[in-house]
Amino acid sequence: MKLLTNYLTLLSFLLLVSLPTSALAQTTESESEEKPVPDPTEFVSEHTGSFNGERIDYRVTAGETYLQNAEGEPTASIFSFDYVAEDEENRPVTFVWNGGPGSSSNWLHMGGYGPKRIVVPSDAEHPGAAPYTIKDAPETILDVTDMVFVDPVGTGFSRAIGKGEKEDFWGLTEDADSMAAFIAQWLTENNRWNSPVFLLGESFGTTRAAAVAKVLLDDYVINVNGIVFVSQALDYQGSTPYVDDNIISYITYIPTMSATAWYHGKVDNSGDFEAFIQQSREFATQELLPALFKGNLLSKEKRAELVSELQRFTGLSKEYIERVDLRINAFRFAKELRRDEGVAVGLLDSRYTKDERDDVAASPREDAARAISPAYKASLMHYMRNELGIDWGRTYLNPADPELSGKWRWNPKPEGQTWEPHYVNTAPDLAAVLRSNPALKVMVGSGYYDLITPFFDAEYTLNRHGIASDDIIYRYYHGGHMMYVHEPARKALLEDTRQFIQRQAGTTD
């Protein structure tokens, strides 16, 4: 009997290991699919605040919205923080997200637009360690719009569930589809289909916003009233400085380098800042661009003239500019500008500096501006637990699911279709929506010291693609990628956004 038992055990094992991998996966998948999906989790709290001088009673609903497939089965849990003023129908509602891809809404939530804010030094000094200061943010825009801060799948509390796999949502097209589906479902569940709708994204969140606006119009027949781009990134050619033969990036970054050199005193900054930046724009497009196009046909005399001008606008030595053949890599600029002092400037915000150990590296090993990350994370975790009552065992992914970046699908074509690789670009989506919806306008907020998404690239992108100049409103701030870190820039950004929403929603006093 013992021998028979051992034989049957061995036979079962051999049958198991001889199954194809796909069969094992199907078995595991089937077992997981049989687990019931619980009802969505939400945490509701009531609050009162004063915003722009107006007292507002508002409800915060922090919770899950389930996306479903064609059969009505749950595929994803999208977690959002909904700030809704009580007893007011058809208020504008603004859907807010950060970028990455792979960023939760932490940054815009706790630093930019939320009713509470983390306080970090406005002058780009290191914020130090906990405890950090969290304050009311009476300047924020809750007086003119409800706000929904959204975390895409793989960030924050958002996850693939039920019949969904996380890879189903990790891609340029997949991401836009899921965010548009979330918005349509949110409007339905909250009875807000007649509310003015606004999209507000930062960095890759602007890439997403342009694509989402088109999906909303095409698939859900929803017109967006307005879009706010914070640190625009639609056409990646102008914000990709690490590709050697990308001539455009050697042009679009020049004005940001000029602003950075001005800030750090590496160029003559005794005059007018904005006039200097305008001269930098004109030099980049009228002098440097034709020269780079000529290549080795450029005369020695003209080359020497350009080297001098590049030195005047960037603060780098003539020897360095000669060595890089007039092509200044923006990321290397961050290391080179103050190399003689042994410090690198930040990429996300070039006001920041860091004393790196390796003083001969071509570019910074770390971004000095990321010094604020622990403060933002701590503030959100504290705020969720102590003021929103979020006591949940699920991990808040900030940073994102570690698999997200490596599995992200940039290809905009469906699987199996041929595709000649090119720079990511959702500007045509924006152009199409603007033509279909003449009432739509776009506000573009840019930081002068942003070496990730340069402000001149925003102009270069949005002044092309058949977009009318009257449809774009540019605003500039003395900050970086997260310009709201700088207190005067934060207040200006909020007031500019408030006026934009009022104008587009038709609620201006």
Coordinates of C-alpha atoms in Angstrom, one line a residue:
M1 CA 0.0 0.0 0.0
K2 CA 2.9 2.4 0.9
L3 CA 4.5 1.7 -2.5
L4 CA 1.2 2.4 -4.3
T5 CA 0.8 5.7 -2.4
N6 CA 4.4 6.7 -3.3
Y7 CA 3.9 5.8 -6.9
L8 CA 0.7 7.8 -7.2
T9 CA 2.4 10.8 -5.6
L10 CA 5.3 10.5 -8.0
L11 CA 2.9 10.1 -11.0
S12 CA 1.0 13.3 -9.9
F13 CA 4.3 15.2 -9.7
L14 CA 5.5 14.1 -13.1
L15 CA 2.2 15.0 -14.7
L16 CA 2.4 18.4 -13.1
V17 CA 5.9 19.2 -14.2
S18 CA 5.2 17.9 -17.7
L19 CA 2.4 20.3 -18.3
P20 CA 3.3 23.2 -20.6
T21 CA 4.0 26.5 -18.9
S22 CA 0.9 28.0 -20.5
A23 CA -1.2 25.3 -19.0
L24 CA 0.2 26.0 -15.5
A25 CA -0.4 29.7 -16.1
Q26 CA -3.9 29.0 -17.1
T27 CA -4.5 27.0 -14.0
T28 CA -3.1 29.7 -11.8
E29 CA -5.0 32.3 -13.6
S30 CA -8.2 30.3 -13.4
E31 CA -7.8 29.9 -9.7
S32 CA -7.2 33.6 -9.2
E33 CA -10.2 34.5 -11.4
E34 CA -12.5 32.5 -9.2
K35 CA -11.7 34.7 -6.2
P36 CA -14.6 37.2 -5.7
V37 CA -13.8 40.9 -6.2
P38 CA -14.8 42.7 -3.0
D39 CA -16.9 45.9 -3.2
P40 CA -14.9 49.1 -3.8
T41 CA -13.3 50.6 -0.7
E42 CA -13.8 54.2 0.1
F43 CA -13.2 56.6 3.0
V44 CA -15.4 59.7 3.3
S45 CA -14.7 62.7 5.5
E46 CA -16.3 66.2 5.9
H47 CA -14.3 69.4 5.9
T48 CA -14.5 73.1 5.9
G49 CA -12.0 75.6 4.5
S50 CA -11.5 79.1 3.2
F51 CA -10.3 79.3 -0.4
N52 CA -9.6 82.6 -2.1
G53 CA -11.5 84.2 0.7
E54 CA -14.6 82.0 0.3
R55 CA -15.8 79.6 3.0
I56 CA -16.4 76.1 1.4
D57 CA -17.9 73.0 3.0
Y58 CA -16.6 70.0 1.1
R59 CA -16.5 66.3 1.2
V60 CA -13.5 64.2 0.5
T61 CA -14.2 60.7 -0.9
A62 CA -11.0 58.8 -1.2
G63 CA -11.7 55.5 -2.8
E64 CA -11.9 53.0 -5.6
T65 CA -13.7 53.2 -8.9
Y66 CA -13.9 49.9 -10.7
L67 CA -13.3 49.8 -14.5
Q68 CA -15.0 46.9 -16.3
N69 CA -14.6 45.0 -19.6
A70 CA -17.2 44.5 -22.2
E71 CA -18.8 41.7 -20.2
G72 CA -19.2 43.9 -17.2
E73 CA -16.4 42.2 -15.2
P74 CA -14.0 44.3 -13.1
T75 CA -10.6 44.8 -14.6
A76 CA -9.0 47.7 -12.6
S77 CA -9.4 49.6 -9.4
I78 CA -8.7 53.3 -9.9
F79 CA -8.2 55.1 -6.7
S80 CA -8.9 58.8 -6.5
F81 CA -9.1 61.6 -4.0
D82 CA -12.4 63.5 -4.7
Y83 CA -12.8 67.0 -3.3
V84 CA -16.4 68.0 -3.9
A85 CA -18.1 71.1 -2.5
E86 CA -21.4 70.3 -0.9
D87 CA -24.8 71.4 -2.1
E88 CA -23.7 72.8 -5.4
E89 CA -24.8 71.2 -8.6
N90 CA -22.9 71.3 -11.9
R91 CA -19.8 72.9 -10.6
P92 CA -16.8 72.5 -12.8
V93 CA -14.8 69.3 -12.0
T94 CA -11.1 69.1 -12.7
F95 CA -9.4 65.7 -13.1
V96 CA -5.8 66.0 -11.9
W97 CA -2.9 63.6 -12.4
N98 CA 0.9 63.6 -12.4
G99 CA 3.2 61.9 -14.9
G100 CA 6.0 59.5 -15.0
P101 CA 4.6 57.3 -16.4
G102 CA 4.5 55.7 -13.0
S103 CA 3.8 58.7 -10.7
S104 CA 1.0 58.9 -8.3
S105 CA -0.8 62.2 -7.9
N106 CA 1.2 63.0 -4.7
W107 CA 3.0 66.0 -6.2
L108 CA 0.1 68.0 -7.5
H109 CA -2.0 66.8 -4.5
M110 CA 0.3 67.8 -1.7
G111 CA 2.4 70.5 -3.4
G112 CA 0.3 72.2 -6.1
Y113 CA -3.5 72.1 -5.9
G114 CA -4.7 70.2 -2.8
P115 CA -6.3 72.0 0.2
K116 CA -3.3 71.0 2.3
R117 CA 0.3 71.5 1.3
I118 CA 3.7 70.4 2.3
V119 CA 6.1 73.2 3.1
V120 CA 9.6 72.9 1.7
P121 CA 12.2 75.7 1.4
S122 CA 11.2 78.0 -1.4
D123 CA 14.8 78.9 -2.2
A124 CA 15.7 75.4 -3.3
E125 CA 17.5 74.5 -0.1
H126 CA 17.4 70.9 1.1
P127 CA 14.2 70.3 3.1
G128 CA 15.9 68.2 5.8
A129 CA 14.3 65.3 7.6
A130 CA 11.0 64.8 9.4
P131 CA 9.0 66.3 11.0
Y132 CA 7.8 68.3 8.1
T133 CA 5.3 71.1 8.1
I134 CA 1.9 70.7 6.5
K135 CA -0.3 73.8 6.2
D136 CA -3.7 74.8 4.8
A137 CA -3.6 76.0 1.2
P138 CA -6.2 78.8 1.0
E139 CA -4.9 79.8 -2.4
T140 CA -6.0 76.7 -4.1
I141 CA -8.9 76.5 -6.6
L142 CA -11.6 74.7 -4.6
D143 CA -13.6 77.9 -4.7
V144 CA -14.1 77.5 -8.5
T145 CA -13.9 73.8 -9.2
D146 CA -14.2 70.4 -7.6
M147 CA -11.0 68.3 -7.9
V148 CA -10.4 64.6 -8.5
F149 CA -6.8 63.5 -8.0
V150 CA -6.3 60.3 -9.9
D151 CA -3.7 57.5 -9.5
P152 CA -3.3 55.3 -12.6
V153 CA -2.9 51.5 -12.3
G154 CA 0.3 50.6 -10.6
T155 CA 0.6 53.9 -8.7
G156 CA -0.9 54.8 -5.3
F157 CA -3.7 52.4 -4.3
S158 CA -4.7 51.6 -7.9
R159 CA -4.4 48.1 -9.1
A160 CA -5.5 45.6 -11.8
I161 CA -8.2 43.4 -10.4
G162 CA -10.5 40.5 -11.5
K163 CA -10.1 39.8 -15.2
G164 CA -7.5 42.6 -15.6
E165 CA -3.7 42.3 -15.8
K166 CA -1.6 45.3 -14.9
E167 CA 0.1 45.2 -18.3
D168 CA -3.3 45.9 -19.8
F169 CA -3.0 49.4 -18.5
W170 CA 0.7 50.1 -19.0
G171 CA 1.1 51.8 -22.3
L172 CA 0.6 55.1 -24.1
T173 CA -2.7 54.1 -25.6
E174 CA -3.8 51.8 -22.8
D175 CA -3.2 54.5 -20.1
A176 CA -5.3 57.1 -22.0
D177 CA -8.1 54.6 -22.5
S178 CA -8.3 53.7 -18.8
M179 CA -8.2 57.3 -17.7
A180 CA -11.0 58.3 -20.1
A181 CA -13.0 55.3 -18.9
F182 CA -12.5 56.4 -15.3
I183 CA -13.7 59.9 -16.1
A184 CA -16.8 58.8 -17.9
Q185 CA -17.7 56.4 -15.1
W186 CA -17.0 59.0 -12.4
L187 CA -19.3 61.4 -14.1
T188 CA -22.0 58.8 -14.3
E189 CA -21.7 57.6 -10.7
N190 CA -21.6 61.2 -9.3
N191 CA -24.4 62.5 -11.6
R192 CA -22.0 65.1 -13.1
W193 CA -22.5 64.8 -16.8
N194 CA -23.6 68.4 -17.1
S195 CA -20.6 69.8 -15.2
P196 CA -17.8 71.6 -17.1
V197 CA -14.9 69.2 -17.3
F198 CA -11.2 70.2 -17.1
L199 CA -8.1 68.1 -17.3
L200 CA -4.9 69.1 -15.5
G201 CA -1.7 67.1 -15.9
E202 CA 2.0 67.5 -15.1
S203 CA 4.8 66.2 -17.3
F204 CA 3.8 62.8 -18.8
G205 CA 0.4 63.8 -17.3
T206 CA 0.2 66.4 -20.1
T207 CA 1.0 63.7 -22.7
R208 CA -1.9 61.7 -21.1
A209 CA -4.2 64.7 -21.0
A210 CA -4.0 65.4 -24.8
A211 CA -4.6 61.7 -25.5
V212 CA -7.5 61.5 -23.0
A213 CA -9.2 64.5 -24.4
K214 CA -9.4 62.8 -27.8
V215 CA -10.6 59.5 -26.4
L216 CA -13.3 61.3 -24.4
L217 CA -14.5 63.0 -27.5
D218 CA -14.2 60.0 -29.9
D219 CA -15.4 57.2 -27.6
Y220 CA -17.6 58.9 -25.0
V221 CA -18.8 62.0 -26.8
I222 CA -17.5 64.3 -24.0
N223 CA -16.3 67.8 -24.8
V224 CA -13.6 69.1 -22.4
N225 CA -13.9 72.7 -21.4
G226 CA -10.3 73.3 -20.8
I227 CA -6.9 71.6 -20.3
V228 CA -4.0 72.8 -18.0
F229 CA -0.5 71.6 -18.9
V230 CA 2.0 71.9 -16.0
S231 CA 5.4 71.3 -17.5
Q232 CA 4.3 70.3 -21.0
A233 CA 5.5 67.1 -22.6
L234 CA 3.6 66.3 -25.8
D235 CA 6.2 65.9 -28.5
Y236 CA 9.3 64.2 -27.0
Q237 CA 11.8 65.3 -29.6
G238 CA 12.1 68.7 -28.0
S239 CA 12.7 67.2 -24.6
T240 CA 15.0 64.4 -25.4
P241 CA 18.6 65.7 -25.0
Y242 CA 20.4 62.4 -24.7
V243 CA 20.0 61.4 -28.4
D244 CA 23.2 62.6 -30.1
D245 CA 21.7 63.3 -33.6
N246 CA 18.5 65.1 -32.2
I247 CA 19.3 68.6 -33.5
I248 CA 16.0 69.9 -32.1
S249 CA 17.0 69.3 -28.4
Y250 CA 20.1 71.4 -28.9
I251 CA 17.8 74.3 -29.7
T252 CA 14.9 73.9 -27.3
Y253 CA 17.1 73.7 -24.2
I254 CA 19.1 76.8 -24.9
P255 CA 16.7 79.3 -23.2
T256 CA 16.5 77.0 -20.1
M257 CA 20.2 76.8 -19.9
S258 CA 20.3 80.6 -20.2
A259 CA 17.9 81.0 -17.3
T260 CA 19.9 78.5 -15.2
A261 CA 23.2 80.2 -15.9
W262 CA 21.5 83.6 -15.0
Y263 CA 20.2 82.2 -11.7
H264 CA 23.7 80.8 -10.7
G265 CA 25.5 84.0 -11.8
K266 CA 27.5 82.3 -14.6
V267 CA 26.4 84.9 -17.2
D268 CA 26.0 88.6 -17.0
N269 CA 22.8 89.0 -15.0
S270 CA 22.8 92.7 -14.4
G271 CA 20.2 93.4 -17.0
D272 CA 16.5 92.4 -17.5
F273 CA 15.9 88.6 -17.2
E274 CA 13.1 88.3 -19.6
A275 CA 14.9 90.3 -22.3
F276 CA 17.9 88.0 -21.9
I277 CA 15.7 85.0 -22.3
Q278 CA 14.1 86.4 -25.4
Q279 CA 17.5 87.1 -26.9
S280 CA 18.4 83.4 -26.1
R281 CA 15.3 82.2 -28.0
E282 CA 16.2 84.3 -31.0
F283 CA 19.8 83.2 -31.0
A284 CA 18.8 79.5 -30.7
T285 CA 16.4 79.6 -33.7
Q286 CA 17.9 82.3 -35.9
E287 CA 21.6 81.5 -35.4
L288 CA 22.3 78.1 -33.9
L289 CA 19.6 76.1 -35.7
P290 CA 20.8 77.1 -39.2
A291 CA 24.4 76.4 -38.2
L292 CA 23.7 72.9 -36.9
F293 CA 21.8 72.2 -40.1
K294 CA 24.9 73.2 -42.2
G295 CA 27.1 70.8 -40.3
N296 CA 30.7 70.8 -41.7
L297 CA 29.8 73.4 -44.2
L298 CA 29.8 76.1 -41.5
S299 CA 32.6 78.6 -41.9
K300 CA 35.3 79.0 -39.3
E301 CA 34.4 82.6 -38.7
K302 CA 30.7 81.8 -38.1
R303 CA 31.7 79.0 -35.9
A304 CA 33.9 81.2 -33.7
E305 CA 31.0 83.7 -33.5
L306 CA 28.6 81.0 -32.4
V307 CA 31.0 79.7 -29.7
S308 CA 31.2 83.2 -28.2
E309 CA 27.4 83.5 -28.2
L310 CA 26.9 80.1 -26.7
Q311 CA 29.3 81.1 -23.9
R312 CA 27.3 84.3 -23.4
F313 CA 24.0 82.5 -23.1
T314 CA 25.1 79.3 -21.2
G315 CA 28.1 80.3 -19.1
L316 CA 30.1 77.4 -20.3
S317 CA 33.7 77.8 -21.4
K318 CA 34.6 78.2 -25.1
E319 CA 36.9 75.1 -24.8
Y320 CA 33.9 73.0 -23.7
I321 CA 31.6 74.3 -26.4
E322 CA 34.3 73.6 -29.0
R323 CA 34.7 70.0 -27.7
V324 CA 31.0 69.3 -27.9
D325 CA 30.9 70.7 -31.4
L326 CA 28.3 73.4 -30.5
R327 CA 25.9 70.7 -29.3
I328 CA 25.3 71.1 -25.6
N329 CA 23.6 68.1 -24.0
A330 CA 21.2 69.5 -21.4
F331 CA 21.9 66.8 -18.9
R332 CA 25.7 67.3 -19.2
F333 CA 25.1 71.0 -18.9
A334 CA 23.8 70.3 -15.4
K335 CA 27.2 68.8 -14.4
E336 CA 29.4 71.2 -16.4
L337 CA 27.9 74.6 -15.3
R338 CA 29.5 74.6 -11.8
R339 CA 32.0 71.8 -12.3
D340 CA 34.8 74.0 -11.1
E341 CA 33.0 74.2 -7.7
G342 CA 32.4 70.5 -7.5
V343 CA 28.6 70.7 -7.6
A344 CA 25.9 69.7 -10.1
V345 CA 22.6 71.6 -10.6
G346 CA 19.3 69.8 -10.6
L347 CA 17.4 68.5 -13.7
L348 CA 13.9 68.8 -12.4
D349 CA 14.7 72.2 -11.0
S350 CA 18.1 73.6 -11.8
R351 CA 18.0 76.0 -8.8
Y352 CA 19.0 73.0 -6.7
T353 CA 22.6 71.9 -6.3
K354 CA 24.3 68.8 -5.0
D355 CA 27.9 68.1 -4.1
E356 CA 28.6 64.8 -5.9
R357 CA 31.5 62.6 -5.2
D358 CA 32.5 62.1 -8.8
D359 CA 33.5 65.5 -10.1
V360 CA 34.7 64.2 -13.5
A361 CA 31.5 62.4 -14.6
A362 CA 29.9 63.7 -17.8
S363 CA 26.5 64.2 -16.2
P364 CA 24.9 64.1 -12.7
R365 CA 24.6 60.7 -11.1
E366 CA 21.5 61.8 -9.2
D367 CA 19.1 64.7 -9.6
A368 CA 19.7 67.3 -6.9
A369 CA 16.0 68.4 -7.0
R370 CA 14.8 65.0 -5.8
A371 CA 15.8 66.1 -2.3
I372 CA 12.1 67.1 -1.8
S373 CA 10.8 63.5 -2.5
P374 CA 10.8 62.2 1.2
A375 CA 9.0 65.3 2.4
Y376 CA 6.2 64.9 -0.2
K377 CA 5.9 61.2 0.6
A378 CA 5.8 61.7 4.3
S379 CA 3.2 64.5 4.1
L380 CA 0.8 62.5 2.0
M381 CA 1.0 59.4 4.2
H382 CA 0.4 61.5 7.3
Y383 CA -2.4 63.4 5.7
M384 CA -4.2 60.3 4.5
R385 CA -4.1 58.6 7.9
N386 CA -4.7 61.6 10.1
E387 CA -7.1 63.8 8.2
L388 CA -8.8 61.6 5.6
G389 CA -9.1 58.6 7.9
I390 CA -7.5 56.2 5.4
D391 CA -6.6 53.2 7.5
W392 CA -6.0 50.5 4.9
G393 CA -3.7 47.5 4.6
R394 CA -2.9 48.1 0.9
T395 CA 0.5 49.6 0.1
Y396 CA 0.4 53.1 -1.4
L397 CA 2.8 52.8 -4.4
N398 CA 4.9 55.9 -4.5
P399 CA 7.2 55.2 -6.3
A400 CA 5.2 53.0 -8.6
D401 CA 5.0 49.2 -9.1
P402 CA 8.7 48.3 -9.8
E403 CA 7.7 46.4 -13.0
L404 CA 5.8 49.4 -14.5
S405 CA 8.7 51.2 -16.2
G406 CA 10.2 48.1 -17.8
K407 CA 6.9 46.9 -19.1
W408 CA 5.5 50.2 -20.3
R409 CA 4.4 50.0 -24.0
W410 CA 5.2 53.2 -25.9
N411 CA 4.1 51.8 -29.3
P412 CA 0.8 53.6 -30.2
K413 CA -0.2 50.9 -32.7
P414 CA -2.2 47.8 -31.7
E415 CA -0.2 44.6 -31.1
G416 CA 0.9 43.0 -34.4
Q417 CA 0.7 46.2 -36.6
T418 CA 3.9 47.5 -38.1
W419 CA 5.4 50.6 -36.6
E420 CA 8.4 52.7 -37.5
P421 CA 9.7 54.0 -34.2
H422 CA 9.4 57.7 -33.6
Y423 CA 9.3 60.2 -30.8
V424 CA 6.3 60.0 -28.6
N425 CA 3.9 62.7 -29.7
T426 CA 0.3 63.4 -28.6
A427 CA 0.2 66.9 -30.0
P428 CA -1.8 65.7 -33.0
D429 CA -4.5 64.4 -30.6
L430 CA -4.7 67.8 -29.0
A431 CA -4.9 69.5 -32.4
A432 CA -7.7 67.3 -33.5
V433 CA -9.7 68.0 -30.3
L434 CA -9.1 71.7 -30.6
R435 CA -10.5 71.7 -34.2
S436 CA -13.5 69.7 -33.2
N437 CA -14.2 71.8 -30.1
P438 CA -13.7 75.5 -30.9
A439 CA -14.5 76.5 -27.3
L440 CA -11.6 74.5 -25.9
K441 CA -8.5 76.4 -24.7
V442 CA -5.3 75.2 -23.2
M443 CA -3.2 76.8 -20.5
V444 CA 0.5 76.0 -20.4
G445 CA 2.4 76.5 -17.2
S446 CA 6.2 76.3 -17.5
G447 CA 9.1 76.7 -15.1
Y448 CA 12.1 78.6 -16.3
Y449 CA 14.5 76.2 -14.5
D450 CA 13.1 72.9 -15.8
L451 CA 15.8 70.8 -17.5
I452 CA 13.4 67.9 -18.1
T453 CA 10.6 69.6 -20.1
P454 CA 12.0 73.0 -21.2
F455 CA 9.6 75.9 -21.6
F456 CA 10.9 76.6 -25.2
D457 CA 9.9 73.1 -26.2
A458 CA 6.4 73.9 -25.1
E459 CA 6.4 76.8 -27.5
Y460 CA 8.0 74.8 -30.2
T461 CA 5.5 72.0 -29.9
L462 CA 2.3 74.0 -29.5
N463 CA 3.1 76.5 -32.1
R464 CA 3.1 73.7 -34.7
H465 CA 0.8 70.8 -35.5
G466 CA -1.9 73.1 -36.9
I467 CA -2.8 74.5 -33.5
A468 CA -4.1 78.1 -33.6
S469 CA -2.1 80.5 -31.5
D470 CA -5.3 81.8 -29.9
D471 CA -6.0 78.4 -28.4
I472 CA -2.9 78.4 -26.2
I473 CA -2.3 80.5 -23.1
Y474 CA 1.4 80.5 -21.9
R475 CA 2.3 81.2 -18.4
Y476 CA 5.9 81.2 -17.0
Y477 CA 7.2 80.8 -13.4
H478 CA 10.5 81.2 -11.6
G479 CA 10.6 77.5 -10.6
G480 CA 11.4 74.2 -12.1
H481 CA 9.5 71.1 -13.2
M482 CA 7.4 71.3 -10.0
M483 CA 7.3 75.1 -10.1
Y484 CA 5.0 75.2 -7.1
V485 CA 8.0 74.3 -4.9
H486 CA 8.8 78.0 -5.2
E487 CA 6.2 79.8 -3.1
P488 CA 5.6 82.9 -5.4
A489 CA 5.3 80.5 -8.4
R490 CA 2.8 78.3 -6.5
K491 CA 0.6 81.2 -5.8
A492 CA 0.8 82.6 -9.3
L493 CA 0.1 79.1 -10.8
L494 CA -3.0 78.7 -8.7
E495 CA -4.3 82.2 -9.6
D496 CA -3.6 81.7 -13.3
T497 CA -5.5 78.3 -13.1
R498 CA -8.4 79.9 -11.2
Q499 CA -8.8 82.6 -13.9
F500 CA -8.5 80.1 -16.7
I501 CA -11.2 77.8 -15.2
Q502 CA -13.6 80.7 -14.5
R503 CA -13.2 82.0 -18.1
Q504 CA -13.6 78.5 -19.7
A505 CA -16.6 77.6 -17.5
G506 CA -18.3 80.9 -18.0
T507 CA -18.3 81.7 -14.3
T508 CA -16.1 84.8 -14.2
D509 CA -17.6 87.5 -12.0

